[in-house]
Amino acid sequence: MRKKVAILGSTGSIGCNTLQVIEALHPAYEVIALSANSNADLLARQAKQFKPQYVAITGDAHYAALKDELSGFEGQLLSGAESLVDLASLDEVDIVVCAVVGAAGLPAALAAAKAGKTVAIANKEPLVIAGELLTTAARESGAVLLPIDSEHSAVFQAMQAGQPDEVRKIILTASGGPFRNASLDEMNQATIEQALAHPTWEMGPKITIDSATMMNKALEVIEAVWLFGMPVEKIDVLIHPESIVHSMVEFIDGSVIAQLGTPDMKVPIQYALTWPKRVKGIAEGLQLHQLGQLNFEPPDLGRFKALALGFEVAKTSGSAPVVFNAANEAAVAAFLDGHIRFGQIVELIDHCLQIHSVQSHLTLEALLEIDAWARRQVQKQLSQKTTVN
Ligand code: MG
């Protein structure tokens, strides 16, 4: 039986890697649905190659271009943000790969969990914003949530060496990004080019900026809380510049189980697709003798304020992670547009958290309202402040 896959966000870095993995696993996997936000050209090329039954573009403005490029296409063409929810709950789909950037992918991830799918989660936002809703929906429907995020895939793999109640600590590794050794002052004034120059991983611009602030790791701490049902007190972050040890689990007997590999997203993507089995992969093997040494150091929470905030937000929980994530998305967009300094990203996030009154046990609608509120607060700050320099 061929496994049937829907890829939400197929033109991004994770989406493209997923298609490469599926191509290599041919004929065991079949692409049923593809979606993109705006890249009609690449989406059309993917559709021609993989011949899915459904192709969706969420940005309505790009629908005409997609239709044009796919004239004669035999499947269904969809447009609009709601189309993701339809694709995520298609009867014929077994696995939904959620790789939509930002909070936009949340309703679809939730729909996939409610529909009892295997949900391979590459974007952290669904678990960060709606961890409670998503894990509850999965429990009720029997859906399986599998991580594609490399650190969480590593933890998930290491977890198989013991039982959840035998875990002493989850240790998430972080490369430290381009500013690992920069001073606070250098970081505050960093340019877009400097922030986008990630030393080990090749990723999309939003997540690359998140790695530079270490916001990415902060979101991953919250993600791990929900994915593994662990209190934040049991989650640690360790800087590991080589990005070879993708994360570790320390068990109560003192054993530490780590997952290692070259920094290539095709490994965690393939594991999420083939779990609980392993099959031959296309990623390069690890040559540890060529690396010679692996380094580890504790993160500097004084310089990486986003990470310090992340631990606090994970402890507070409720609606705090929603504000934390939404304010960051808005602030990163402002930074990439050249409106604010690098250092202002975390200042804006902190401001939104300060003025927010935390609420708990929220519906999806309420979460999305708080998400929108936080974005508006960032815009308000931006219009009040003099920007760059
Ligand atoms: Mg990661």
Coordinates of C-alpha atoms and ligand atoms in Angstrom, one line a residue:
M1 CA 0.0 0.0 0.0
R2 CA 1.4 3.4 -1.0
K3 CA 1.3 6.0 1.7
K4 CA -0.6 9.1 0.6
V5 CA 0.9 12.4 1.6
A6 CA -0.3 16.0 1.6
I7 CA 2.4 18.7 1.8
L8 CA 1.3 22.0 3.1
G9 CA 4.0 24.6 2.3
S10 CA 5.6 22.6 -0.5
T11 CA 7.7 25.4 -2.1
G12 CA 9.5 26.3 1.1
S13 CA 12.8 24.7 2.2
I14 CA 11.1 21.8 4.2
G15 CA 8.5 21.3 1.4
C16 CA 11.2 21.0 -1.3
N17 CA 13.3 18.6 0.9
T18 CA 10.1 16.5 1.5
L19 CA 9.5 16.1 -2.2
Q20 CA 13.1 15.0 -2.7
V21 CA 12.7 12.4 0.0
I22 CA 9.4 11.2 -1.5
E23 CA 11.0 11.0 -4.9
A24 CA 13.8 8.8 -3.5
L25 CA 11.3 6.6 -1.7
H26 CA 9.4 6.0 -4.9
P27 CA 7.0 4.2 -5.3
A28 CA 6.2 3.7 -1.6
Y29 CA 4.8 7.3 -1.2
E30 CA 2.4 9.2 -3.3
V31 CA 1.8 13.0 -3.2
I32 CA -2.0 13.7 -3.0
A33 CA -1.9 17.4 -2.3
L34 CA 0.5 20.3 -2.5
S35 CA 0.1 23.9 -1.3
A36 CA 2.0 27.1 -1.4
N37 CA 1.4 30.7 -0.4
S38 CA 2.7 32.7 -3.4
N39 CA 5.3 30.8 -5.4
A40 CA 2.9 29.8 -8.3
D41 CA 5.8 29.1 -10.6
L42 CA 7.5 26.5 -8.4
L43 CA 4.2 25.0 -7.2
A44 CA 3.2 24.4 -10.8
R45 CA 6.5 22.7 -11.6
Q46 CA 6.1 20.5 -8.6
A47 CA 2.5 19.7 -9.6
K48 CA 3.7 18.7 -13.1
Q49 CA 6.3 16.4 -11.7
F50 CA 4.4 14.8 -8.8
K51 CA 0.9 14.9 -10.3
P52 CA -1.1 15.4 -7.1
Q53 CA -4.9 15.3 -7.1
Y54 CA -5.1 18.7 -5.4
V55 CA -3.0 21.9 -5.7
A56 CA -3.8 24.9 -3.5
I57 CA -2.4 28.4 -3.4
T58 CA -3.3 30.3 -0.3
G59 CA -2.5 33.8 -1.7
D60 CA -5.6 34.6 -3.8
A61 CA -3.6 37.1 -5.9
H62 CA -1.5 34.2 -7.3
Y63 CA -4.4 31.9 -8.3
A64 CA -4.6 33.3 -11.9
A65 CA -0.9 32.7 -12.4
L66 CA -1.1 29.1 -11.1
K67 CA -4.2 28.3 -13.3
D68 CA -2.3 29.7 -16.3
E69 CA 0.8 27.6 -15.6
L70 CA -1.3 24.5 -15.0
S71 CA -3.7 24.6 -17.9
G72 CA -4.7 21.1 -18.7
F73 CA -4.0 19.9 -15.2
E74 CA -6.4 17.1 -14.3
G75 CA -6.6 17.5 -10.5
Q76 CA -8.4 20.2 -8.5
L77 CA -7.0 23.7 -8.1
L78 CA -7.9 25.5 -4.9
S79 CA -7.2 29.0 -3.5
G80 CA -7.4 30.8 -0.2
A81 CA -6.2 30.2 3.3
E82 CA -9.2 27.9 4.1
S83 CA -8.0 25.5 1.4
L84 CA -5.3 24.2 3.7
V85 CA -7.9 22.9 6.1
D86 CA -9.6 21.1 3.3
L87 CA -6.3 19.4 2.2
A88 CA -5.4 18.5 5.8
S89 CA -8.6 16.5 6.3
L90 CA -9.0 14.8 2.9
D91 CA -10.2 11.2 3.4
E92 CA -7.5 9.8 1.0
V93 CA -4.6 11.3 2.9
D94 CA -2.6 9.3 5.4
I95 CA 0.2 11.8 6.3
V96 CA 0.0 15.6 6.4
V97 CA 3.3 17.4 6.4
C98 CA 2.8 20.8 8.0
A99 CA 5.5 23.1 6.7
V100 CA 3.7 26.4 6.4
V101 CA 5.7 29.3 7.8
G102 CA 4.3 30.9 10.9
A103 CA 0.9 30.8 12.6
A104 CA -0.9 30.5 9.2
G105 CA -0.6 26.7 9.3
L106 CA -2.3 26.3 12.7
P107 CA -5.9 25.7 11.5
A108 CA -4.8 23.0 9.1
A109 CA -2.6 21.2 11.6
L110 CA -5.5 21.2 14.0
A111 CA -7.8 19.9 11.2
A112 CA -5.3 17.1 10.4
A113 CA -5.1 16.1 14.1
K114 CA -8.9 16.1 14.4
A115 CA -9.2 13.9 11.3
G116 CA -6.9 11.3 12.9
K117 CA -4.0 11.8 10.4
T118 CA -0.3 11.2 10.9
V119 CA 0.7 14.8 11.3
A120 CA 4.4 15.5 10.5
I121 CA 5.1 18.9 12.0
A122 CA 7.9 20.9 10.6
N123 CA 6.7 24.4 11.7
K124 CA 6.8 24.9 15.4
E125 CA 4.0 27.4 15.6
P126 CA 1.1 24.9 15.9
L127 CA 2.5 23.3 19.0
V128 CA 3.8 26.6 20.4
I129 CA 0.5 28.4 20.0
A130 CA -2.0 25.6 20.4
G131 CA -0.1 22.8 22.1
E132 CA -3.0 22.0 24.4
L133 CA -5.6 22.0 21.6
L134 CA -3.5 20.0 19.2
T135 CA -2.4 17.3 21.7
T136 CA -6.0 17.0 23.0
A137 CA -7.3 16.6 19.5
A138 CA -4.7 14.0 18.6
R139 CA -5.5 12.0 21.8
E140 CA -9.2 12.0 21.0
S141 CA -8.9 11.1 17.3
G142 CA -5.9 8.7 17.6
A143 CA -3.8 11.0 15.4
V144 CA -0.1 10.7 15.7
L145 CA 2.0 13.9 16.0
L146 CA 5.5 13.4 14.6
P147 CA 8.3 16.0 14.7
I148 CA 10.2 17.0 11.7
D149 CA 12.1 19.8 13.5
S150 CA 15.6 18.2 13.7
E151 CA 16.0 18.6 17.5
H152 CA 12.6 17.1 18.3
S153 CA 13.2 14.3 15.8
A154 CA 16.4 13.6 17.7
V155 CA 14.6 13.7 21.1
F156 CA 11.8 11.5 19.7
Q157 CA 14.4 9.0 18.5
A158 CA 16.3 9.0 21.7
M159 CA 13.1 8.6 23.7
Q160 CA 12.8 5.2 22.3
A161 CA 15.6 4.0 24.5
G162 CA 13.4 4.4 27.6
Q163 CA 10.0 5.3 29.1
P164 CA 8.8 8.8 29.5
D165 CA 8.9 8.5 33.3
E166 CA 12.5 7.5 33.1
V167 CA 13.6 10.8 31.5
R168 CA 15.6 13.1 33.7
K169 CA 16.2 15.8 31.1
I170 CA 15.8 16.7 27.5
I171 CA 18.8 18.5 26.2
L172 CA 18.1 20.5 23.0
T173 CA 21.2 21.5 21.1
A174 CA 21.5 24.9 19.4
S175 CA 24.2 26.0 16.9
G176 CA 24.3 29.4 18.5
G177 CA 23.7 31.0 15.1
P178 CA 25.9 33.7 13.5
F179 CA 26.1 35.8 16.8
R180 CA 27.3 33.0 19.1
N181 CA 30.5 35.0 19.9
A182 CA 29.2 38.5 19.1
S183 CA 28.9 41.2 21.8
L184 CA 25.5 42.5 22.8
D185 CA 26.4 45.8 21.0
E186 CA 27.3 44.0 17.8
M187 CA 24.1 42.1 17.9
N188 CA 22.0 45.2 18.5
Q189 CA 23.4 46.8 15.4
A190 CA 23.6 43.6 13.2
T191 CA 22.5 43.9 9.5
I192 CA 20.1 41.7 7.7
E193 CA 23.0 40.1 5.8
Q194 CA 24.9 39.3 9.0
A195 CA 21.7 37.8 10.6
L196 CA 21.0 35.7 7.6
A197 CA 24.4 34.1 7.5
H198 CA 23.7 30.9 9.4
P199 CA 26.9 28.9 10.0
T200 CA 25.6 25.4 9.6
W201 CA 22.0 25.1 8.5
E202 CA 20.4 26.3 5.2
M203 CA 16.9 27.4 6.0
G204 CA 14.2 30.0 5.0
P205 CA 14.8 33.6 6.1
K206 CA 12.3 33.7 9.0
I207 CA 13.8 30.7 10.8
T208 CA 17.3 31.9 10.0
I209 CA 16.6 35.2 11.8
D210 CA 15.0 33.2 14.6
S211 CA 18.3 31.2 14.9
A212 CA 20.2 34.4 15.1
T213 CA 18.1 35.7 18.0
M214 CA 17.8 32.2 19.5
M215 CA 14.1 32.7 19.4
N216 CA 14.1 29.5 17.4
K217 CA 15.4 27.6 20.4
A218 CA 13.0 29.4 22.7
L219 CA 10.1 28.2 20.5
E220 CA 11.6 24.7 20.4
V221 CA 11.6 24.6 24.3
I222 CA 7.8 25.3 24.2
E223 CA 7.4 22.8 21.4
A224 CA 9.1 20.1 23.4
V225 CA 6.9 20.7 26.4
W226 CA 3.9 19.7 24.4
L227 CA 5.3 17.1 22.1
F228 CA 6.9 15.1 24.9
G229 CA 4.6 16.0 27.7
M230 CA 7.5 17.2 29.8
P231 CA 7.6 20.1 32.3
V232 CA 9.9 23.0 31.2
E233 CA 12.1 22.3 34.2
K234 CA 13.2 19.1 32.5
I235 CA 14.3 20.9 29.3
D236 CA 17.8 22.3 28.9
V237 CA 19.5 24.0 26.0
L238 CA 23.1 23.4 25.1
I239 CA 25.1 25.3 22.5
H240 CA 26.8 23.0 20.0
P241 CA 28.3 24.9 17.1
E242 CA 28.9 22.0 14.7
S243 CA 25.1 21.0 14.6
I244 CA 26.0 17.3 14.5
V245 CA 24.4 16.1 17.8
H246 CA 20.8 17.1 17.1
S247 CA 19.7 16.7 20.7
M248 CA 19.9 14.3 23.6
V249 CA 17.8 12.7 26.3
E250 CA 19.3 12.0 29.7
F251 CA 17.6 9.1 31.6
I252 CA 17.3 8.7 35.4
D253 CA 20.2 6.1 35.4
G254 CA 22.6 8.7 34.1
S255 CA 22.6 7.4 30.5
V256 CA 22.5 10.1 27.8
I257 CA 21.2 9.0 24.4
A258 CA 21.9 11.3 21.5
Q259 CA 21.0 11.3 17.8
L260 CA 23.8 12.5 15.5
G261 CA 23.9 13.1 11.8
T262 CA 25.0 15.6 9.1
P263 CA 22.9 18.8 9.3
D264 CA 20.4 17.8 6.6
M265 CA 16.6 18.1 7.1
K266 CA 16.1 15.1 4.8
V267 CA 16.9 12.8 7.7
P268 CA 14.2 14.0 10.1
I269 CA 11.7 14.4 7.2
Q270 CA 12.3 10.8 6.1
Y271 CA 12.1 9.4 9.6
A272 CA 8.7 11.1 10.1
L273 CA 7.5 9.6 6.8
T274 CA 8.7 6.1 7.4
W275 CA 8.4 5.8 11.3
P276 CA 8.4 3.4 13.0
K277 CA 10.6 1.9 10.3
R278 CA 13.9 3.1 8.9
V279 CA 14.7 2.8 5.2
K280 CA 17.8 3.7 3.1
G281 CA 18.1 7.5 2.9
I282 CA 19.7 10.0 0.5
A283 CA 21.4 12.1 3.1
E284 CA 25.2 11.8 3.4
G285 CA 26.6 9.7 6.2
L286 CA 28.5 11.2 9.1
Q287 CA 32.3 11.2 9.0
L288 CA 33.1 11.8 12.6
H289 CA 36.9 11.4 12.1
Q290 CA 36.9 14.2 9.6
L291 CA 35.2 16.5 12.2
G292 CA 37.8 15.6 14.8
Q293 CA 36.0 17.3 17.7
L294 CA 32.5 18.4 18.8
N295 CA 32.1 21.4 21.1
F296 CA 29.5 22.2 23.7
E297 CA 28.9 25.3 25.9
P298 CA 26.0 26.7 27.9
P299 CA 23.9 29.5 26.3
D300 CA 24.5 33.0 27.4
L301 CA 21.0 34.0 28.5
G302 CA 22.1 37.6 29.1
R303 CA 22.9 38.1 25.4
F304 CA 20.2 35.8 24.1
K305 CA 17.3 37.4 25.9
A306 CA 14.8 35.7 23.6
L307 CA 15.9 32.3 25.0
A308 CA 15.5 33.6 28.6
L309 CA 12.1 34.9 27.8
G310 CA 11.2 31.5 26.1
F311 CA 11.8 29.6 29.4
E312 CA 9.6 32.1 31.3
V313 CA 6.9 31.9 28.6
A314 CA 6.9 28.1 28.7
K315 CA 6.5 28.2 32.4
T316 CA 3.6 30.7 32.2
S317 CA 2.0 28.9 29.3
G318 CA -1.7 29.7 28.5
S319 CA -1.8 32.5 26.0
A320 CA 1.8 33.7 26.7
P321 CA 3.3 31.6 23.9
V322 CA 0.8 33.0 21.4
V323 CA 1.9 36.5 22.1
F324 CA 5.6 35.5 22.2
N325 CA 5.3 33.9 18.7
A326 CA 3.1 36.5 17.0
A327 CA 5.1 39.4 18.3
N328 CA 8.2 37.7 17.0
E329 CA 6.7 37.0 13.5
A330 CA 5.7 40.7 13.2
A331 CA 9.1 41.9 14.5
V332 CA 11.1 39.6 12.2
A333 CA 9.1 40.8 9.2
A334 CA 9.8 44.4 10.2
F335 CA 13.5 43.6 10.6
L336 CA 13.7 41.9 7.2
D337 CA 11.9 44.9 5.7
G338 CA 14.6 47.1 7.1
H339 CA 12.3 49.0 9.5
I340 CA 14.0 48.0 12.8
R341 CA 17.4 47.1 14.2
F342 CA 18.2 43.4 15.0
G343 CA 18.2 44.2 18.8
Q344 CA 14.7 45.6 18.6
I345 CA 13.2 42.3 17.7
V346 CA 13.4 41.0 21.2
E347 CA 12.5 44.4 22.7
L348 CA 9.2 44.3 20.8
I349 CA 8.4 40.8 21.9
D350 CA 9.2 41.7 25.5
H351 CA 7.0 44.8 25.3
C352 CA 4.0 42.7 24.0
L353 CA 4.5 40.1 26.8
Q354 CA 4.6 42.9 29.4
I355 CA 1.3 44.4 28.4
H356 CA -0.6 41.1 27.9
S357 CA -2.8 39.6 30.6
V358 CA -2.4 35.8 30.3
Q359 CA -5.5 33.7 29.7
S360 CA -5.7 29.8 29.8
H361 CA -7.6 27.0 28.1
L362 CA -8.4 29.0 24.9
T363 CA -10.3 28.0 21.8
L364 CA -8.7 28.3 18.3
E365 CA -10.7 31.5 17.7
A366 CA -9.5 33.1 20.9
L367 CA -5.9 32.1 20.2
L368 CA -6.1 33.7 16.8
E369 CA -7.5 36.8 18.3
I370 CA -4.7 37.1 20.7
D371 CA -2.3 36.4 17.9
A372 CA -3.7 39.3 15.9
W373 CA -3.7 41.5 19.0
A374 CA 0.1 40.9 19.5
R375 CA 0.8 41.8 15.8
R376 CA -1.2 45.0 16.2
Q377 CA 0.8 45.9 19.2
V378 CA 4.1 45.5 17.3
Q379 CA 2.7 47.7 14.5
K380 CA 1.6 50.3 17.0
Q381 CA 5.1 50.4 18.5
L382 CA 6.6 50.6 15.0
S383 CA 4.5 53.6 14.0
Q384 CA 5.3 55.4 17.3
K385 CA 9.1 54.8 17.2
T386 CA 11.6 56.2 14.9
T387 CA 12.9 53.1 13.1
V388 CA 16.3 52.1 11.8
N389 CA 19.2 54.1 13.4
Ligands
MG1 MG 15.1 23.0 14.9

